[in-house]
Tab-separated table of C-alpha atoms in Angstrom:
chain	number	residue	atom	x	y	z
A	155	UNK	CA	4.213	-18.734	14.061
A	156	UNK	CA	6.174	-17.988	10.905
A	157	UNK	CA	6.824	-14.742	9.128
A	158	UNK	CA	7.143	-13.995	5.426
A	159	UNK	CA	10.562	-12.930	4.221
A	160	UNK	CA	11.758	-10.871	1.303
A	161	UNK	CA	11.940	-13.633	-1.293
A	162	UNK	CA	8.148	-13.996	-1.168
A	163	UNK	CA	7.646	-10.845	-3.197
A	164	UNK	CA	8.095	-12.790	-6.434
A	165	UNK	CA	6.085	-15.729	-5.120
A	166	UNK	CA	3.156	-13.512	-4.182
A	167	UNK	CA	3.170	-11.910	-7.621
A	168	UNK	CA	3.014	-15.275	-9.354
A	169	UNK	CA	0.295	-16.562	-7.063
A	170	UNK	CA	-1.792	-13.457	-7.569
A	171	UNK	CA	-1.460	-13.923	-11.340
A	172	UNK	CA	-2.491	-17.546	-11.097
A	173	UNK	CA	-5.562	-16.855	-8.995
A	174	UNK	CA	-7.106	-14.551	-11.577
A	175	UNK	CA	-8.902	-15.838	-14.622
A	176	UNK	CA	-12.327	-16.205	-16.116
A	177	UNK	CA	-15.794	-17.269	-15.134
A	178	UNK	CA	-19.397	-16.442	-15.677
A	179	UNK	CA	-22.081	-17.302	-13.228
A	180	UNK	CA	-22.821	-15.461	-10.185
A	181	UNK	CA	-23.189	-15.711	-6.621
A	182	UNK	CA	-20.006	-17.263	-5.556
A	183	UNK	CA	-16.419	-16.902	-4.526
A	184	UNK	CA	-13.050	-18.428	-4.215
A	185	UNK	CA	-11.764	-21.579	-2.509
A	186	UNK	CA	-13.807	-21.078	0.586
A	187	UNK	CA	-15.985	-22.060	3.366
A	188	UNK	CA	-17.521	-19.115	5.133
A	189	UNK	CA	-19.732	-18.171	7.944
A	190	UNK	CA	-22.438	-15.683	8.039
A	191	UNK	CA	-25.217	-14.627	10.287
A	192	UNK	CA	-27.918	-12.028	10.663
A	193	UNK	CA	-28.720	-9.610	7.858
A	194	UNK	CA	-28.210	-5.997	8.910
A	195	UNK	CA	-29.110	-2.796	7.105
A	196	UNK	CA	-26.382	-1.020	5.143
A	197	UNK	CA	-26.184	1.766	7.725
A	198	UNK	CA	-24.778	-0.678	10.274
A	199	UNK	CA	-21.564	1.348	10.446
A	200	UNK	CA	-23.425	4.051	12.317
A	201	UNK	CA	-22.419	2.800	15.742
A	202	UNK	CA	-18.742	2.809	14.915
A	203	UNK	CA	-18.127	6.000	13.035
A	204	UNK	CA	-19.049	8.273	15.921
A	205	UNK	CA	-17.707	6.348	18.907
A	206	UNK	CA	-14.358	4.959	19.934
A	207	UNK	CA	-15.458	1.411	19.308
A	208	UNK	CA	-18.405	-0.576	18.050
A	209	UNK	CA	-19.629	-3.825	16.594
A	210	UNK	CA	-19.835	-4.513	12.878
A	211	UNK	CA	-22.303	-7.198	11.899
A	212	UNK	CA	-21.800	-9.425	8.889
A	213	UNK	CA	-24.370	-8.588	6.210
A	214	UNK	CA	-25.626	-11.302	3.925
A	215	UNK	CA	-26.315	-10.734	0.260
A	216	UNK	CA	-24.840	-8.815	-2.614
A	217	UNK	CA	-23.830	-5.185	-2.773
A	218	UNK	CA	-21.395	-3.088	-4.786
A	219	UNK	CA	-18.468	-4.508	-2.797
A	220	UNK	CA	-19.405	-8.138	-3.374
A	221	UNK	CA	-19.983	-7.295	-7.037
A	222	UNK	CA	-16.413	-6.011	-7.237
A	223	UNK	CA	-15.098	-9.178	-5.610
A	224	UNK	CA	-17.077	-11.367	-7.978
A	225	UNK	CA	-15.527	-9.612	-10.961
A	226	UNK	CA	-12.099	-10.000	-9.363
A	227	UNK	CA	-12.394	-13.704	-8.506
A	228	UNK	CA	-15.030	-15.064	-10.872
A	229	UNK	CA	-12.535	-17.422	-12.525
A	230	UNK	CA	-12.445	-19.692	-9.490
A	231	UNK	CA	-14.903	-22.555	-9.721
A	232	UNK	CA	-15.456	-22.745	-5.962
A	233	UNK	CA	-17.157	-19.360	-5.915
A	234	UNK	CA	-20.094	-20.686	-7.876
A	235	UNK	CA	-23.171	-21.368	-5.776
A	236	UNK	CA	-21.808	-19.817	-2.585
A	237	UNK	CA	-23.275	-16.830	-0.771
A	238	UNK	CA	-21.680	-13.441	-0.223
A	239	UNK	CA	-21.482	-11.584	3.054
A	240	UNK	CA	-19.601	-8.454	4.053
A	241	UNK	CA	-18.498	-6.290	6.950
A	242	UNK	CA	-18.925	-2.604	6.050
A	243	UNK	CA	-16.558	-0.147	7.735
A	244	UNK	CA	-15.555	3.484	7.298
A	245	UNK	CA	-11.890	3.729	8.267
A	246	UNK	CA	-11.384	7.397	7.384
A	247	UNK	CA	-14.859	8.541	8.478
A	248	UNK	CA	-15.550	10.290	5.190
A	249	UNK	CA	-18.992	8.760	4.736
A	250	UNK	CA	-17.764	6.180	2.207
A	251	UNK	CA	-17.481	2.583	3.341
A	252	UNK	CA	-14.777	0.043	2.784
A	253	UNK	CA	-15.633	-3.649	3.095
A	254	UNK	CA	-14.275	-7.027	4.114
A	255	UNK	CA	-16.035	-9.555	1.887
A	256	UNK	CA	-16.550	-13.269	2.598
A	257	UNK	CA	-18.088	-15.990	0.493
A	258	UNK	CA	-19.415	-19.315	1.679
A	259	UNK	CA	-22.230	-20.352	3.974
A	260	UNK	CA	-23.499	-20.210	7.513
A	261	UNK	CA	-22.177	-22.606	10.134
A	262	UNK	CA	-25.040	-25.075	10.525
A	263	UNK	CA	-24.164	-25.796	14.130
A	264	UNK	CA	-23.450	-22.237	15.255
A	265	UNK	CA	-25.274	-19.314	13.657
A	266	UNK	CA	-22.796	-16.838	15.133
A	267	UNK	CA	-20.155	-17.965	12.636
A	268	UNK	CA	-19.655	-18.228	8.878
A	269	UNK	CA	-17.421	-20.621	6.976
A	270	UNK	CA	-14.998	-18.840	4.652
A	271	UNK	CA	-11.400	-19.638	3.807
A	272	UNK	CA	-10.976	-16.547	1.643
A	273	UNK	CA	-11.370	-12.902	2.600
A	274	UNK	CA	-11.159	-9.857	0.351
A	275	UNK	CA	-10.773	-6.194	1.215
A	276	UNK	CA	-12.551	-3.697	-1.035
A	277	UNK	CA	-11.690	-0.003	-0.679
A	278	UNK	CA	-14.113	2.846	-1.245
A	279	UNK	CA	-13.064	2.999	-4.918
A	280	UNK	CA	-14.123	-0.677	-5.238
A	281	UNK	CA	-10.543	-1.872	-5.738
A	282	UNK	CA	-10.131	-5.455	-4.492
A	283	UNK	CA	-7.303	-7.050	-2.537
A	284	UNK	CA	-7.345	-10.721	-1.595
A	285	UNK	CA	-6.267	-11.174	2.034
A	286	UNK	CA	-6.498	-14.950	2.373
A	287	UNK	CA	-6.723	-17.537	-0.380
A	288	UNK	CA	-6.346	-21.057	0.916
A	289	UNK	CA	-9.000	-23.708	1.283
A	290	UNK	CA	-9.632	-24.731	4.859
A	291	UNK	CA	-13.048	-26.193	5.685
A	292	UNK	CA	-12.325	-25.777	9.399
A	293	UNK	CA	-12.138	-21.962	9.476
A	294	UNK	CA	-15.045	-19.749	10.484
A	295	UNK	CA	-15.307	-16.023	11.123
A	296	UNK	CA	-17.560	-14.422	13.685
A	297	UNK	CA	-20.752	-12.688	12.660
A	298	UNK	CA	-20.010	-9.727	14.927
A	299	UNK	CA	-16.574	-8.075	14.816
A	300	UNK	CA	-15.021	-5.151	16.672
A	301	UNK	CA	-14.130	-1.813	15.098
A	302	UNK	CA	-12.369	0.518	17.518
A	303	UNK	CA	-9.943	3.377	17.966
A	304	UNK	CA	-6.338	2.488	18.784
A	305	UNK	CA	-4.057	5.464	19.306
A	306	UNK	CA	-6.386	7.622	17.252
A	307	UNK	CA	-6.637	5.210	14.323
A	308	UNK	CA	-9.535	2.960	13.424
A	309	UNK	CA	-8.779	-0.756	13.721
A	310	UNK	CA	-10.966	-3.606	12.445
A	311	UNK	CA	-10.714	-6.981	14.161
A	312	UNK	CA	-11.261	-9.952	11.864
A	313	UNK	CA	-11.764	-12.771	14.337
A	314	UNK	CA	-12.640	-16.395	13.974
A	315	UNK	CA	-12.255	-19.942	15.094
A	316	UNK	CA	-10.483	-23.031	13.820
A	317	UNK	CA	-12.817	-25.924	14.538
A	318	UNK	CA	-10.081	-28.463	13.789
A	319	UNK	CA	-7.937	-27.595	16.802
A	320	UNK	CA	-10.437	-25.477	18.793
A	321	UNK	CA	-8.199	-22.426	18.454
A	322	UNK	CA	-9.585	-18.875	18.151
A	323	UNK	CA	-7.669	-16.275	16.140
A	324	UNK	CA	-7.833	-12.569	15.393
A	325	UNK	CA	-6.294	-10.361	12.711
A	326	UNK	CA	-6.197	-6.599	13.110
A	327	UNK	CA	-6.355	-4.198	10.164
A	328	UNK	CA	-5.857	-0.476	9.726
A	329	UNK	CA	-5.940	1.746	6.653
A	330	UNK	CA	-2.463	3.104	5.855
A	331	UNK	CA	-2.142	5.641	3.017
A	332	UNK	CA	-5.256	4.245	1.387
A	333	UNK	CA	-4.119	0.609	1.563
A	334	UNK	CA	-5.142	-2.040	4.053
A	335	UNK	CA	-2.415	-3.075	6.508
A	336	UNK	CA	-2.235	-6.090	8.794
A	337	UNK	CA	-1.121	-4.618	12.137
A	338	UNK	CA	-1.725	-7.717	14.251
A	339	UNK	CA	1.882	-8.190	15.248
A	340	UNK	CA	2.504	-4.487	15.801
A	341	UNK	CA	-0.454	-4.116	18.145
A	342	UNK	CA	0.250	-7.360	19.983
A	343	UNK	CA	3.983	-6.615	20.173
A	344	UNK	CA	4.613	-10.012	18.597
A	345	UNK	CA	7.353	-8.562	16.438
A	346	UNK	CA	9.305	-7.044	19.331
A	347	UNK	CA	12.661	-8.265	20.494
A	348	UNK	CA	12.607	-9.814	23.959
A	349	UNK	CA	15.412	-9.773	26.483
A	350	UNK	CA	17.839	-12.596	25.820
A	351	UNK	CA	18.941	-14.970	28.547
A	352	UNK	CA	22.510	-14.191	27.515
A	353	UNK	CA	24.563	-11.042	27.290
A	354	UNK	CA	25.853	-9.788	23.963
A	355	UNK	CA	29.356	-10.864	24.947
A	356	UNK	CA	28.167	-14.373	25.824
A	357	UNK	CA	26.340	-14.712	22.533
A	358	UNK	CA	29.331	-13.582	20.505
A	359	UNK	CA	31.503	-16.437	21.799
A	360	UNK	CA	28.876	-19.141	21.303
A	361	UNK	CA	29.376	-21.748	18.607
A	362	UNK	CA	26.783	-22.045	15.827
A	363	UNK	CA	25.397	-25.161	17.508
A	364	UNK	CA	25.100	-23.384	20.858
A	365	UNK	CA	23.290	-20.461	19.247
A	366	UNK	CA	20.853	-22.773	17.500
A	367	UNK	CA	20.228	-24.755	20.689
A	368	UNK	CA	19.532	-21.529	22.583
A	369	UNK	CA	17.001	-20.548	19.898
A	370	UNK	CA	15.284	-23.937	20.011
A	371	UNK	CA	15.119	-23.687	23.810
A	372	UNK	CA	13.315	-20.334	23.579
A	373	UNK	CA	16.220	-18.472	25.192
A	374	UNK	CA	16.999	-16.183	22.246
A	375	UNK	CA	15.174	-15.018	19.132
A	376	UNK	CA	16.002	-15.356	15.472
A	377	UNK	CA	15.936	-12.323	13.217
A	378	UNK	CA	14.434	-12.186	9.740
A	379	UNK	CA	13.846	-9.531	7.112
A	380	UNK	CA	10.257	-8.879	6.042
A	381	UNK	CA	9.103	-7.922	2.551
A	382	UNK	CA	9.506	-4.221	3.398
A	383	UNK	CA	13.129	-4.705	4.424
A	384	UNK	CA	12.378	-4.330	8.141
A	385	UNK	CA	13.887	-6.566	10.811
A	386	UNK	CA	11.468	-8.932	12.530
A	387	UNK	CA	11.859	-11.555	15.213
A	388	UNK	CA	10.718	-15.112	15.783
A	389	UNK	CA	11.063	-17.301	18.850
A	390	UNK	CA	10.142	-20.837	19.888
A	391	UNK	CA	8.777	-20.168	23.374
A	392	UNK	CA	5.284	-21.384	22.457
A	393	UNK	CA	6.240	-24.157	20.068
A	394	UNK	CA	4.954	-27.643	20.764
A	395	UNK	CA	7.739	-29.504	18.933
A	396	UNK	CA	5.300	-32.259	18.033
A	397	UNK	CA	6.020	-34.878	15.391
A	398	UNK	CA	2.467	-36.247	15.566
A	399	UNK	CA	0.216	-33.165	15.684
A	400	UNK	CA	0.253	-31.602	12.216
A	401	UNK	CA	-1.023	-28.303	13.625
A	402	UNK	CA	2.038	-28.016	15.861
A	403	UNK	CA	4.626	-29.945	13.893
A	404	UNK	CA	8.240	-28.843	14.242
A	405	UNK	CA	11.274	-31.098	14.065
A	406	UNK	CA	14.996	-30.376	13.902
A	407	UNK	CA	16.563	-32.190	10.934
A	408	UNK	CA	20.145	-32.613	9.789
A	409	UNK	CA	21.972	-29.347	9.031
A	410	UNK	CA	23.045	-28.663	5.446
A	411	UNK	CA	24.996	-26.057	3.513
A	412	UNK	CA	21.989	-24.389	1.902
A	413	UNK	CA	23.637	-21.008	1.226
A	414	UNK	CA	26.715	-22.335	-0.583
A	415	UNK	CA	29.310	-20.929	1.826
A	416	UNK	CA	30.918	-24.210	2.865
A	417	UNK	CA	29.359	-24.079	6.330
A	418	UNK	CA	26.312	-25.914	7.639
A	419	UNK	CA	23.045	-24.093	8.230
A	420	UNK	CA	20.466	-25.367	10.719
A	421	UNK	CA	17.088	-26.604	9.581
A	422	UNK	CA	13.703	-27.101	11.233
A	423	UNK	CA	11.061	-29.101	9.376
A	424	UNK	CA	7.457	-27.895	9.638
A	425	UNK	CA	4.109	-28.746	8.104
A	426	UNK	CA	4.907	-26.249	5.322
A	427	UNK	CA	8.445	-27.380	4.650
A	428	UNK	CA	11.722	-26.197	6.089
A	429	UNK	CA	12.929	-23.143	7.978
A	430	UNK	CA	16.638	-22.346	7.461
A	431	UNK	CA	18.805	-20.597	10.046
A	432	UNK	CA	22.265	-19.090	9.796
A	433	UNK	CA	23.934	-19.094	13.230
A	434	UNK	CA	27.073	-17.027	13.697
A	435	UNK	CA	28.483	-13.769	15.066
A	436	UNK	CA	26.303	-13.978	18.154
A	437	UNK	CA	22.923	-14.184	16.438
A	438	UNK	CA	20.497	-16.497	14.657
A	439	UNK	CA	19.053	-15.403	11.305
A	440	UNK	CA	16.137	-17.093	9.550
A	441	UNK	CA	16.485	-16.653	5.782
A	442	UNK	CA	14.055	-19.195	4.322
A	443	UNK	CA	10.672	-20.325	5.587
A	444	UNK	CA	7.734	-22.297	4.181
A	445	UNK	CA	4.504	-20.294	4.129
A	446	UNK	CA	1.569	-22.571	3.461
A	447	UNK	CA	0.715	-24.907	0.603
A	448	UNK	CA	1.236	-22.079	-1.895
A	449	UNK	CA	4.886	-21.674	-0.831
A	450	UNK	CA	6.115	-25.022	0.496
A	451	UNK	CA	9.846	-24.727	1.187
A	452	UNK	CA	12.642	-27.241	0.556
A	453	UNK	CA	16.103	-27.326	-1.017
A	454	UNK	CA	17.592	-29.072	-4.034
A	455	UNK	CA	20.979	-29.417	-5.702
A	456	UNK	CA	21.176	-28.014	-9.225
A	457	UNK	CA	24.258	-27.124	-11.294
A	458	UNK	CA	26.533	-27.998	-8.378
A	459	UNK	CA	24.833	-25.463	-6.082
A	460	UNK	CA	22.107	-25.642	-3.459
A	461	UNK	CA	18.896	-23.791	-4.231
A	462	UNK	CA	16.033	-22.927	-1.905
A	463	UNK	CA	12.823	-24.115	-3.556
A	464	UNK	CA	9.319	-22.750	-2.969
A	465	UNK	CA	6.600	-24.713	-4.715
A	466	UNK	CA	2.860	-24.634	-5.170
A	467	UNK	CA	1.739	-27.950	-6.623
A	468	UNK	CA	-1.339	-28.712	-4.512
A	469	UNK	CA	-3.864	-26.403	-6.154
A	470	UNK	CA	-5.903	-27.044	-9.259
A	471	UNK	CA	-5.206	-24.860	-12.243
A	472	UNK	CA	-1.565	-24.066	-11.558
A	473	UNK	CA	1.837	-25.482	-10.690
A	474	UNK	CA	4.706	-23.221	-9.604
A	475	UNK	CA	8.364	-23.524	-8.704
A	476	UNK	CA	10.455	-20.582	-7.453
A	477	UNK	CA	14.172	-21.218	-6.883
A	478	UNK	CA	16.732	-19.009	-5.145
A	479	UNK	CA	20.487	-19.444	-4.770
A	480	UNK	CA	21.977	-17.742	-1.716
A	481	UNK	CA	25.571	-16.767	-1.051
A	482	UNK	CA	27.323	-16.850	2.307
A	483	UNK	CA	26.122	-13.332	3.137
A	484	UNK	CA	22.471	-14.425	2.943
A	485	UNK	CA	22.026	-12.561	-0.317
A	486	UNK	CA	20.177	-14.006	-3.299
A	487	UNK	CA	22.695	-14.198	-6.135
A	488	UNK	CA	20.508	-16.034	-8.640
A	489	UNK	CA	16.853	-17.004	-9.051
A	490	UNK	CA	14.501	-18.631	-11.540
A	491	UNK	CA	10.897	-19.689	-11.808
A	492	UNK	CA	9.042	-22.384	-13.714
A	493	UNK	CA	5.268	-22.651	-13.763
A	494	UNK	CA	2.109	-23.232	-15.719
A	495	UNK	CA	-1.433	-21.848	-15.446
A	496	UNK	CA	-4.597	-23.517	-16.687
A	497	UNK	CA	-7.614	-21.680	-18.062
A	498	UNK	CA	-11.253	-22.671	-17.567
A	499	UNK	CA	-11.123	-24.965	-20.601
A	500	UNK	CA	-8.149	-26.887	-19.237
A	501	UNK	CA	-5.597	-25.338	-21.590
A	502	UNK	CA	-2.201	-24.736	-20.019
A	503	UNK	CA	0.236	-21.894	-20.626
A	504	UNK	CA	3.836	-22.586	-19.636
A	505	UNK	CA	6.456	-20.129	-18.352
A	506	UNK	CA	10.154	-20.057	-17.533
A	507	UNK	CA	11.419	-16.919	-15.785
A	508	UNK	CA	8.039	-15.386	-16.636
A	509	UNK	CA	8.580	-15.878	-20.384
A	510	UNK	CA	6.027	-18.040	-22.177
A	511	UNK	CA	7.460	-21.314	-23.467
A	512	UNK	CA	6.191	-24.482	-25.113
A	513	UNK	CA	5.129	-27.549	-23.142
A	514	UNK	CA	8.095	-29.463	-24.571
A	515	UNK	CA	10.535	-26.794	-23.410
A	516	UNK	CA	8.861	-26.743	-19.996
A	517	UNK	CA	9.301	-30.507	-19.637
A	518	UNK	CA	12.946	-30.304	-20.699
A	519	UNK	CA	13.716	-27.571	-18.164
A	520	UNK	CA	11.804	-29.428	-15.446
A	521	UNK	CA	13.810	-32.595	-16.104
A	522	UNK	CA	17.055	-30.627	-16.090
A	523	UNK	CA	16.298	-29.012	-12.725
A	524	UNK	CA	14.703	-31.905	-10.898
A	525	UNK	CA	16.312	-34.836	-12.697
A	526	UNK	CA	12.993	-36.495	-13.454
């Protein structure tokens, strides 16, 4: 439903730092619950490298790719005692596999699925990238996944099922310049602008409230800027607007001047915090958006200005606050971060704007910002 915007670059960097650490034992992985199924020989990529499409089966057990993931994520306690499984693919057909690695255990009620809330991609040089890193005991991935040609490029489908709300899902990945790329929205045209109910001239004379109402009614889209600086789109056509179902929770709340320009911005509350919209000049722009428990979004008043706050305070071993002050042109004119990380012995290291500080200084800054 929601898209990441540019300010998440710093958040992602901090989260990635916090997820790495130390550990010893072996067969395990990150905060997960996985699903696995039949063991297949390592040459299982044969059917896909020569044809336009094929099936990749999830292979149980350890290999050089799972070894690389273990070294990458061994600091996380939840990896201990879990089992590894991997999908082996050859995106560039050079005879060297890449891999999508899971860790967890087989679904006891359905042996076609594995529990796993974390997925890693390992390239042919055994470099690891974490794709998902949240704990969700309701997520499973299918034992058999598709690997096919799309417009001359190999695409791997990472598909699964959310047992909490009975919803299937699928992510699509391609290799771009040696790096893995999520192309789900591109292939599904989810990021395309649709035809508005209104003409450009009609939109330009609408009031901010009328623009926001049209967005909430699914009649127009909101624009946002992704982390690469590209324009994306979001609409509400499929929203449930439920205040009771946490999987489909959206609620319009009171507008507030969150970008310090003297005008009200419109706000929608979601399960992961707020989404903020600037409505003027004939268009709706989303400039802040909560993205999961690792980037819950809200706003606070500090030093007589409003700051957008992203926080991660629900995970063991870390606590993070990222704050951004916007101006009326939707530009970030100031930012700061405050966080701590905990090692395997429970010792905490404290940071302000990425500089290490003492616990006393951390507490003083925290009290100054949050008034607690």
